[in-house]
CSV table of C-alpha atoms and ligand atoms in Angstrom, one decimal:
chain,number,residue,atom,x,y,z
A,1,MET,CA,93.7,-55.1,287.0
A,2,GLY,CA,94.1,-52.2,289.4
A,3,THR,CA,91.8,-53.0,292.4
A,4,LEU,CA,93.6,-54.0,295.5
A,5,PRO,CA,92.3,-57.0,297.4
A,6,GLN,CA,90.6,-56.7,300.7
A,7,SER,CA,92.8,-59.3,302.5
A,8,VAL,CA,96.1,-61.2,302.1
A,9,ARG,CA,97.5,-64.3,303.4
A,10,ILE,CA,101.2,-64.4,304.7
A,11,VAL,CA,103.2,-67.5,304.7
A,12,GLU,CA,106.0,-66.9,307.2
A,13,VAL,CA,109.3,-68.7,306.0
A,14,GLY,CA,111.8,-67.2,308.2
A,15,PRO,CA,112.4,-70.3,310.4
A,16,ARG,CA,113.2,-72.2,307.2
A,17,ASP,CA,114.3,-69.9,304.3
A,18,GLY,CA,115.7,-67.4,306.9
A,19,LEU,CA,117.7,-69.7,309.1
A,20,GLN,CA,118.9,-72.0,306.3
A,21,ASN,CA,121.3,-69.2,305.1
A,22,GLU,CA,122.7,-68.1,308.4
A,23,ALA,CA,126.3,-68.6,309.3
A,24,THR,CA,125.3,-69.1,313.0
A,25,ILE,CA,123.3,-72.2,313.8
A,26,VAL,CA,120.6,-71.2,316.1
A,27,ALA,CA,119.9,-73.6,319.1
A,28,THR,CA,116.8,-75.8,318.7
A,29,ASP,CA,115.0,-74.3,321.8
A,30,LYS,CA,115.6,-70.8,320.5
A,31,LYS,CA,114.2,-71.7,317.2
A,32,ALA,CA,111.1,-73.0,319.0
A,33,GLN,CA,110.8,-69.7,320.9
A,34,PHE,CA,111.1,-67.8,317.6
A,35,VAL,CA,108.3,-70.0,316.0
A,36,LYS,CA,106.1,-69.4,319.1
A,37,MET,CA,106.5,-65.6,318.8
A,38,LEU,CA,105.6,-65.8,315.2
A,39,ALA,CA,102.6,-67.9,315.9
A,40,ALA,CA,101.4,-65.4,318.5
A,41,SER,CA,101.6,-62.5,315.9
A,42,GLY,CA,98.5,-63.9,314.0
A,43,LEU,CA,100.5,-65.7,311.3
A,44,ARG,CA,98.4,-68.9,310.3
A,45,ASP,CA,101.2,-70.5,308.1
A,46,ILE,CA,104.7,-70.9,309.1
A,47,GLU,CA,107.3,-72.9,307.5
A,48,VAL,CA,109.6,-74.1,310.3
A,49,ALA,CA,112.1,-76.6,308.9
A,50,SER,CA,113.5,-78.7,306.1
A,51,PHE,CA,114.0,-82.4,305.8
A,52,VAL,CA,116.7,-82.1,303.3
A,53,HIS,CA,120.2,-83.7,303.6
A,54,PRO,CA,121.6,-82.4,306.8
A,55,ARG,CA,125.1,-82.2,305.0
A,56,TRP,CA,123.5,-79.8,302.5
A,57,VAL,CA,121.8,-77.5,305.0
A,58,PRO,CA,123.3,-78.1,308.5
A,59,GLN,CA,121.5,-75.1,309.9
A,60,LEU,CA,118.2,-77.1,309.7
A,61,ALA,CA,119.5,-80.5,310.7
A,62,ASP,CA,117.5,-80.4,313.9
A,63,ALA,CA,114.1,-80.3,312.1
A,64,ALA,CA,112.6,-83.4,313.9
A,65,SER,CA,113.6,-82.2,317.4
A,66,LEU,CA,112.4,-78.6,316.6
A,67,ILE,CA,109.0,-79.9,315.6
A,68,ALA,CA,108.8,-82.0,318.8
A,69,LEU,CA,109.2,-78.8,320.8
A,70,LEU,CA,106.4,-76.9,318.9
A,71,GLU,CA,103.1,-76.4,320.8
A,72,PRO,CA,100.2,-77.0,318.5
A,73,VAL,CA,98.3,-73.8,317.9
A,74,PRO,CA,94.8,-74.6,316.3
A,75,SER,CA,95.0,-71.6,314.0
A,76,VAL,CA,98.4,-72.2,312.7
A,77,ARG,CA,99.8,-74.7,310.2
A,78,TYR,CA,103.4,-75.7,310.6
A,79,SER,CA,105.0,-76.8,307.4
A,80,ALA,CA,108.4,-78.2,306.2
A,81,LEU,CA,110.4,-78.7,303.0
A,82,VAL,CA,110.8,-82.2,301.7
A,83,PRO,CA,113.0,-82.9,298.6
A,84,ASN,CA,112.3,-86.8,298.2
A,85,MET,CA,110.9,-89.8,299.8
A,86,LYS,CA,113.6,-90.0,302.5
A,87,GLY,CA,112.6,-86.5,303.5
A,88,LEU,CA,109.0,-87.4,303.5
A,89,GLU,CA,109.6,-90.4,305.8
A,90,ARG,CA,111.5,-88.1,308.2
A,91,ALA,CA,108.8,-85.5,308.2
A,92,LEU,CA,106.0,-88.0,308.7
A,93,GLU,CA,107.9,-89.5,311.6
A,94,ALA,CA,108.3,-86.1,313.1
A,95,GLY,CA,104.5,-85.6,312.8
A,96,VAL,CA,104.5,-82.9,310.1
A,97,ARG,CA,101.0,-82.2,308.6
A,98,ARG,CA,102.0,-80.0,305.6
A,99,ILE,CA,105.0,-80.3,303.4
A,100,ALA,CA,106.4,-78.4,300.4
A,101,VAL,CA,108.2,-80.0,297.4
A,102,PHE,CA,110.5,-77.6,295.5
A,103,THR,CA,111.9,-77.5,292.1
A,104,ALA,CA,112.9,-74.7,289.6
A,105,ALA,CA,112.2,-73.3,286.3
A,106,SER,CA,115.9,-73.4,285.5
A,107,GLU,CA,117.8,-76.6,285.0
A,108,THR,CA,121.2,-75.5,286.2
A,109,PHE,CA,119.9,-74.1,289.5
A,110,ASN,CA,117.8,-77.1,290.1
A,111,ARG,CA,120.9,-79.4,289.7
A,112,LYS,CA,122.9,-77.2,292.1
A,113,ASN,CA,120.1,-77.1,294.5
A,114,ILE,CA,118.7,-80.6,294.6
A,115,ASN,CA,121.1,-82.5,292.4
A,116,MET,CA,118.2,-83.2,290.1
A,117,GLY,CA,116.9,-82.0,286.6
A,118,ILE,CA,113.4,-80.5,286.6
A,119,ARG,CA,111.6,-83.5,285.0
A,120,GLU,CA,113.5,-85.8,287.2
A,121,SER,CA,112.5,-83.9,290.3
A,122,ILE,CA,108.8,-84.1,289.3
A,123,ASP,CA,109.2,-87.8,288.9
A,124,VAL,CA,110.8,-87.9,292.4
A,125,PHE,CA,107.9,-86.0,293.9
A,126,ARG,CA,105.1,-88.0,292.3
A,127,PRO,CA,105.1,-90.9,294.8
A,128,VAL,CA,106.1,-88.4,297.7
A,129,VAL,CA,103.0,-86.2,297.0
A,130,ASP,CA,100.8,-89.4,296.6
A,131,ARG,CA,101.9,-90.8,299.8
A,132,ALA,CA,101.6,-87.5,301.7
A,133,LEU,CA,98.1,-86.9,300.5
A,134,ARG,CA,97.1,-90.5,301.4
A,135,GLU,CA,98.4,-89.9,304.9
A,136,GLY,CA,96.3,-86.7,305.1
A,137,VAL,CA,99.3,-84.4,304.8
A,138,SER,CA,98.7,-81.5,302.5
A,139,VAL,CA,101.3,-80.3,300.0
A,140,ARG,CA,102.6,-77.0,298.7
A,141,GLY,CA,104.9,-76.7,295.7
A,142,TYR,CA,107.7,-74.2,295.0
A,143,VAL,CA,109.2,-73.1,291.6
A,144,SER,CA,112.5,-71.4,292.2
A,145,THR,CA,114.2,-69.0,289.7
A,146,CYS,CA,110.9,-67.9,288.1
A,147,PHE,CA,112.3,-64.6,286.8
A,148,VAL,CA,116.1,-64.8,286.8
A,149,CYS,CA,118.5,-67.7,287.3
A,150,PRO,CA,122.0,-67.1,288.9
A,151,TYR,CA,123.5,-69.5,286.2
A,152,GLU,CA,121.3,-69.1,283.2
A,153,GLY,CA,120.0,-65.6,283.3
A,154,LYS,CA,116.6,-64.5,282.3
A,155,VAL,CA,113.8,-67.3,282.7
A,156,ALA,CA,111.0,-67.6,280.2
A,157,LYS,CA,107.4,-67.2,281.5
A,158,GLU,CA,106.4,-70.4,279.6
A,159,LYS,CA,108.9,-72.4,281.4
A,160,VAL,CA,107.5,-71.1,284.8
A,161,ALA,CA,104.0,-72.0,283.6
A,162,GLU,CA,105.0,-75.5,282.5
A,163,VAL,CA,106.8,-76.4,285.7
A,164,THR,CA,103.9,-74.9,287.8
A,165,ALA,CA,101.5,-77.0,285.9
A,166,ALA,CA,103.6,-80.1,286.5
A,167,LEU,CA,103.4,-79.4,290.2
A,168,PHE,CA,99.6,-78.9,290.1
A,169,ASP,CA,99.2,-82.2,288.2
A,170,LEU,CA,101.0,-84.0,291.0
A,171,GLY,CA,98.2,-82.7,293.3
A,172,VAL,CA,99.9,-79.8,295.3
A,173,ASP,CA,97.2,-77.4,296.6
A,174,GLU,CA,99.3,-74.3,296.0
A,175,VAL,CA,102.4,-73.3,294.0
A,176,SER,CA,104.7,-70.5,295.3
A,177,ILE,CA,106.4,-68.6,292.5
A,178,GLY,CA,110.0,-67.7,293.7
A,179,ASP,CA,112.3,-64.9,292.8
A,180,THR,CA,115.1,-66.9,294.4
A,181,ILE,CA,117.9,-64.2,293.9
A,182,GLY,CA,115.6,-61.1,294.3
A,183,ALA,CA,116.4,-59.7,290.8
A,184,ALA,CA,112.8,-59.3,289.5
A,185,THR,CA,111.3,-55.9,288.9
A,186,PRO,CA,107.5,-55.0,288.8
A,187,LYS,CA,107.7,-55.3,285.0
A,188,ASP,CA,108.9,-58.9,285.1
A,189,VAL,CA,106.3,-59.8,287.7
A,190,GLU,CA,103.5,-58.2,285.5
A,191,ILE,CA,104.8,-60.2,282.5
A,192,THR,CA,105.2,-63.7,284.2
A,193,GLY,CA,102.3,-63.0,286.6
A,194,LEU,CA,99.8,-62.3,283.7
A,195,HIS,CA,100.9,-65.4,281.9
A,196,LEU,CA,100.3,-67.5,285.0
A,197,LEU,CA,97.0,-65.9,285.8
A,198,GLN,CA,95.7,-66.9,282.2
A,199,ARG,CA,96.4,-70.6,283.3
A,200,PHE,CA,95.9,-70.9,287.0
A,201,PRO,CA,93.5,-69.5,289.6
A,202,VAL,CA,95.0,-66.7,291.6
A,203,THR,CA,94.0,-68.4,294.8
A,204,LYS,CA,96.3,-71.3,294.2
A,205,LEU,CA,99.5,-69.1,293.6
A,206,ALA,CA,101.8,-67.4,296.1
A,207,MET,CA,104.4,-64.9,295.4
A,208,HIS,CA,107.9,-65.5,297.0
A,209,PHE,CA,110.2,-62.5,296.7
A,210,HIS,CA,113.7,-62.1,297.9
A,211,ASP,CA,114.9,-58.5,298.4
A,212,THR,CA,118.5,-58.5,297.0
A,213,TYR,CA,117.8,-55.4,294.8
A,214,GLY,CA,115.3,-53.8,297.2
A,215,MET,CA,112.5,-54.7,294.8
A,216,ALA,CA,110.4,-56.9,296.9
A,217,VAL,CA,108.0,-54.4,298.2
A,218,ALA,CA,107.5,-53.0,294.8
A,219,ASN,CA,107.0,-56.4,293.4
A,220,VAL,CA,104.4,-57.1,296.1
A,221,TYR,CA,102.4,-53.9,295.1
A,222,GLN,CA,102.5,-55.0,291.4
A,223,SER,CA,101.3,-58.4,292.4
A,224,LEU,CA,98.4,-56.9,294.6
A,225,LEU,CA,97.4,-54.8,291.6
A,226,MET,CA,97.1,-58.0,289.6
A,227,GLY,CA,95.0,-59.7,292.3
A,228,PHE,CA,97.5,-62.0,294.1
A,229,THR,CA,96.7,-62.4,297.7
A,230,THR,CA,99.3,-64.9,299.0
A,231,PHE,CA,102.8,-63.7,299.9
A,232,ASP,CA,105.8,-65.6,301.4
A,233,SER,CA,108.0,-63.5,303.6
A,234,SER,CA,110.5,-63.7,306.4
A,235,ALA,CA,110.7,-62.0,309.8
A,236,GLY,CA,113.3,-59.3,309.8
A,237,GLY,CA,114.1,-60.1,306.1
A,238,LEU,CA,116.1,-63.2,307.1
A,239,GLY,CA,116.9,-65.5,304.4
A,240,GLY,CA,118.4,-66.6,301.1
A,241,CYS,CA,119.3,-69.9,299.4
A,242,PRO,CA,122.7,-71.3,300.0
A,243,TYR,CA,122.8,-72.8,296.5
A,244,ALA,CA,121.9,-69.5,294.8
A,245,PRO,CA,124.9,-67.2,294.7
A,246,GLY,CA,123.9,-63.6,295.5
A,247,ALA,CA,120.6,-64.4,297.0
A,248,SER,CA,119.9,-62.3,300.0
A,249,GLY,CA,117.1,-62.1,302.5
A,250,ASN,CA,113.4,-62.7,301.8
A,251,LEU,CA,110.9,-59.9,301.7
A,252,ALA,CA,110.7,-58.9,305.2
A,253,THR,CA,107.4,-59.7,307.0
A,254,GLU,CA,107.4,-56.3,308.8
A,255,ASP,CA,107.8,-54.5,305.5
A,256,LEU,CA,104.9,-56.5,303.9
A,257,VAL,CA,102.7,-56.0,306.9
A,258,TYR,CA,103.5,-52.3,307.0
A,259,LEU,CA,102.5,-52.0,303.4
A,260,VAL,CA,99.3,-53.9,303.6
A,261,ASP,CA,98.3,-52.2,306.8
A,262,ARG,CA,98.7,-48.8,305.2
A,263,LEU,CA,96.9,-49.8,302.1
A,264,GLY,CA,93.9,-50.9,304.2
A,265,ILE,CA,94.4,-54.6,303.4
A,266,GLU,CA,93.7,-57.1,306.1
A,267,SER,CA,96.4,-59.6,307.0
A,268,GLY,CA,95.5,-60.6,310.6
A,269,VAL,CA,99.2,-60.2,311.5
A,270,SER,CA,100.4,-57.8,314.3
A,271,LEU,CA,103.4,-55.7,313.1
A,272,ALA,CA,104.4,-55.1,316.7
A,273,MET,CA,104.5,-58.8,317.5
A,274,ILE,CA,106.5,-59.5,314.3
A,275,ARG,CA,109.0,-57.0,315.3
A,276,ARG,CA,109.3,-58.5,318.7
A,277,ALA,CA,110.0,-61.9,317.1
A,278,SER,CA,112.6,-60.4,314.7
A,279,HIS,CA,114.4,-58.7,317.6
A,280,PHE,CA,114.6,-61.9,319.3
A,281,ILE,CA,116.1,-63.9,316.4
A,282,ALA,CA,118.5,-61.0,315.6
A,283,ALA,CA,119.9,-61.2,319.2
A,284,GLU,CA,120.3,-65.0,318.7
A,285,LEU,CA,122.1,-64.4,315.4
A,286,GLY,CA,124.2,-61.6,316.8
A,287,ARG,CA,123.5,-59.3,313.8
A,288,GLY,CA,121.0,-56.7,312.7
A,289,LEU,CA,118.4,-57.8,310.2
A,290,PRO,CA,117.7,-55.9,306.9
A,291,SER,CA,114.0,-55.2,307.3
A,292,ARG,CA,113.6,-51.4,306.8
A,293,VAL,CA,110.6,-51.3,309.1
A,294,LEU,CA,112.4,-53.2,311.8
A,295,GLN,CA,115.1,-50.6,311.7
A,296,THR,CA,112.8,-47.7,312.5
A,297,SER,CA,112.1,-47.1,316.2
A,298,ALA,CA,108.5,-45.9,315.8
A,299,GLY,CA,107.4,-48.2,313.0
A,300,GLU,CA,103.7,-49.0,313.2
A,301,LYS,CA,103.1,-45.8,315.3
A,302,THR,CA,104.0,-43.5,312.3
A,303,ALA,CA,100.7,-43.2,310.5
B,401,HMG,P1,121.8,-86.4,296.8
B,401,HMG,O1,123.1,-86.4,297.3
B,401,HMG,O2,121.6,-86.4,295.3
B,401,HMG,O3,120.9,-87.6,297.5
B,401,HMG,O4,121.1,-85.2,297.4
B,401,HMG,P2,120.7,-89.1,297.1
B,401,HMG,O5,119.3,-89.3,296.9
B,401,HMG,O6,121.8,-89.5,296.0
B,401,HMG,O7,121.2,-89.7,298.5
B,401,HMG,C1,122.5,-89.6,299.0
B,401,HMG,C2,122.5,-89.9,300.5
B,401,HMG,O8,121.7,-88.8,301.1
B,401,HMG,C3,121.9,-91.1,300.9
B,401,HMG,O9,122.5,-91.6,302.1
B,401,HMG,C4,120.5,-90.9,301.3
B,401,HMG,O10,119.8,-91.7,302.2
B,401,HMG,C5,120.6,-89.5,301.9
B,401,HMG,P3,123.6,-92.9,302.0
B,401,HMG,O11,122.9,-94.0,301.4
B,401,HMG,O12,124.7,-92.3,301.2
B,401,HMG,O13,123.9,-92.9,303.4
B,401,HMG,N1,119.5,-88.6,301.8
B,401,HMG,C6,118.9,-88.0,302.8
B,401,HMG,N2,119.2,-87.8,304.1
B,401,HMG,C7,118.3,-87.0,304.8
B,401,HMG,N3,117.3,-86.5,304.4
B,401,HMG,C8,117.0,-86.5,303.0
B,401,HMG,C9,117.8,-87.3,302.3
B,401,HMG,N4,117.8,-87.5,300.9
B,401,HMG,C10,118.8,-88.4,300.6
B,401,HMG,N5,115.9,-85.9,302.5
B,401,HMG,C11,119.2,-84.0,298.1
B,401,HMG,C12,119.7,-84.8,297.0
B,401,HMG,C13,117.8,-83.5,297.5
B,401,HMG,C14,118.9,-84.8,299.3
B,401,HMG,C15,120.1,-82.7,298.4
B,401,HMG,O14,120.4,-82.2,297.1
B,401,HMG,C16,119.5,-81.7,299.2
B,401,HMG,O15,119.2,-82.1,300.5
B,401,HMG,N6,119.2,-80.5,298.9
B,401,HMG,C17,118.6,-79.4,299.6
B,401,HMG,C18,119.0,-78.1,299.2
B,401,HMG,C19,118.2,-77.1,300.0
B,401,HMG,O16,117.7,-77.3,301.0
B,401,HMG,N7,118.2,-75.8,299.4
B,401,HMG,C20,117.5,-74.7,300.0
B,401,HMG,C21,116.0,-74.9,299.9
B,401,HMG,S1,115.2,-74.4,298.4
B,401,HMG,C22,115.0,-72.7,298.5
B,401,HMG,O17,115.5,-72.1,299.4
B,401,HMG,C23,114.3,-72.0,297.5
B,401,HMG,C24,112.9,-71.6,298.0
B,401,HMG,O18,113.0,-70.7,299.2
B,401,HMG,C25,112.1,-70.9,296.9
B,401,HMG,C26,112.9,-69.7,296.3
B,401,HMG,O19,113.3,-68.8,297.0
B,401,HMG,O20,113.1,-69.7,295.0
B,401,HMG,C27,112.0,-72.8,298.4
B,402,MG,MG1,113.3,-68.5,299.1
């Protein structure tokens, strides 16, 4: 531990995790423009939508029409959340080529979020992942509440590892470890992260931090020291989960890119272009976004 990696991979989740938690529903063509700007910034993975129940997340009810508007960019993978077979059918019909199934390390949160227990959700995902893989669609997995649950409190690292293993057993190619309510500190990341690294290859894990307590960048740094190289983030720091009380925005993509740029770590993402995309979506939402880097006027020119 202690040597920083040479490069990182950023999974942009702003159009999904970000916009799912906004009071304003952004028009579909504006979302498409936002995604286009994100794709132009050098991002290679962008989670654009969710095929969940439109009543549960009305902000993303236009998933299929949004995907129809997206121009394919050879270097970019667009993905969408899928909670069950109905969601997969909708995603396949829309032409999605990468999906993400999502569960949690805490029973109560999972019930509130997807109306299923953890074991039940894995059973529901099994035929979904099988069918997706048969159709040539790749699958990511998410584990939420890996550090703290808004209902149950502190979450055991063993539980996180158990749920992560269950997702890999289904055939997902990567598992994203979620700090859903942004309450983890670097010490928590070290404890749970080390436990996971004893069981799974680092290249198959992603870190997904929310920034409620302002710890996200510190948690990224801790993760980098441990060898993690995939990070989820959201342009401008948009985001949150509507079923996790107190959850605020994700780690901002600008803040992540600023950090890794300054550490000499390659991300392939242009900070200036991300800032442009964030300003665009902030104007559509009619509010300022929390990213600290976005709020500076000089930003990337300050080194
Ligand atoms: P349910 O009510 O238990 O669903 O909801 P059901 O299976 O009992 O079906 C009820 C009705 O919904 C049926 O219709 C189904 O067809 C329909 P009816 O026969 O009554 O007319 N239905 C659907 N319709 C459209 N699309 C679907 C679908 N599924 C069923 N996919 C369900 C269960 C999972 C659907 C619901 O709880 C749900 O949609 N939850 C989504 C919650 C969500 O999106 N949360 C935010 C994303 S997770 C997150 O943000 C965390 C993450 O960022 C990581 C982190 O930060 O930790 C990923
Ligand atoms: Mg999230």
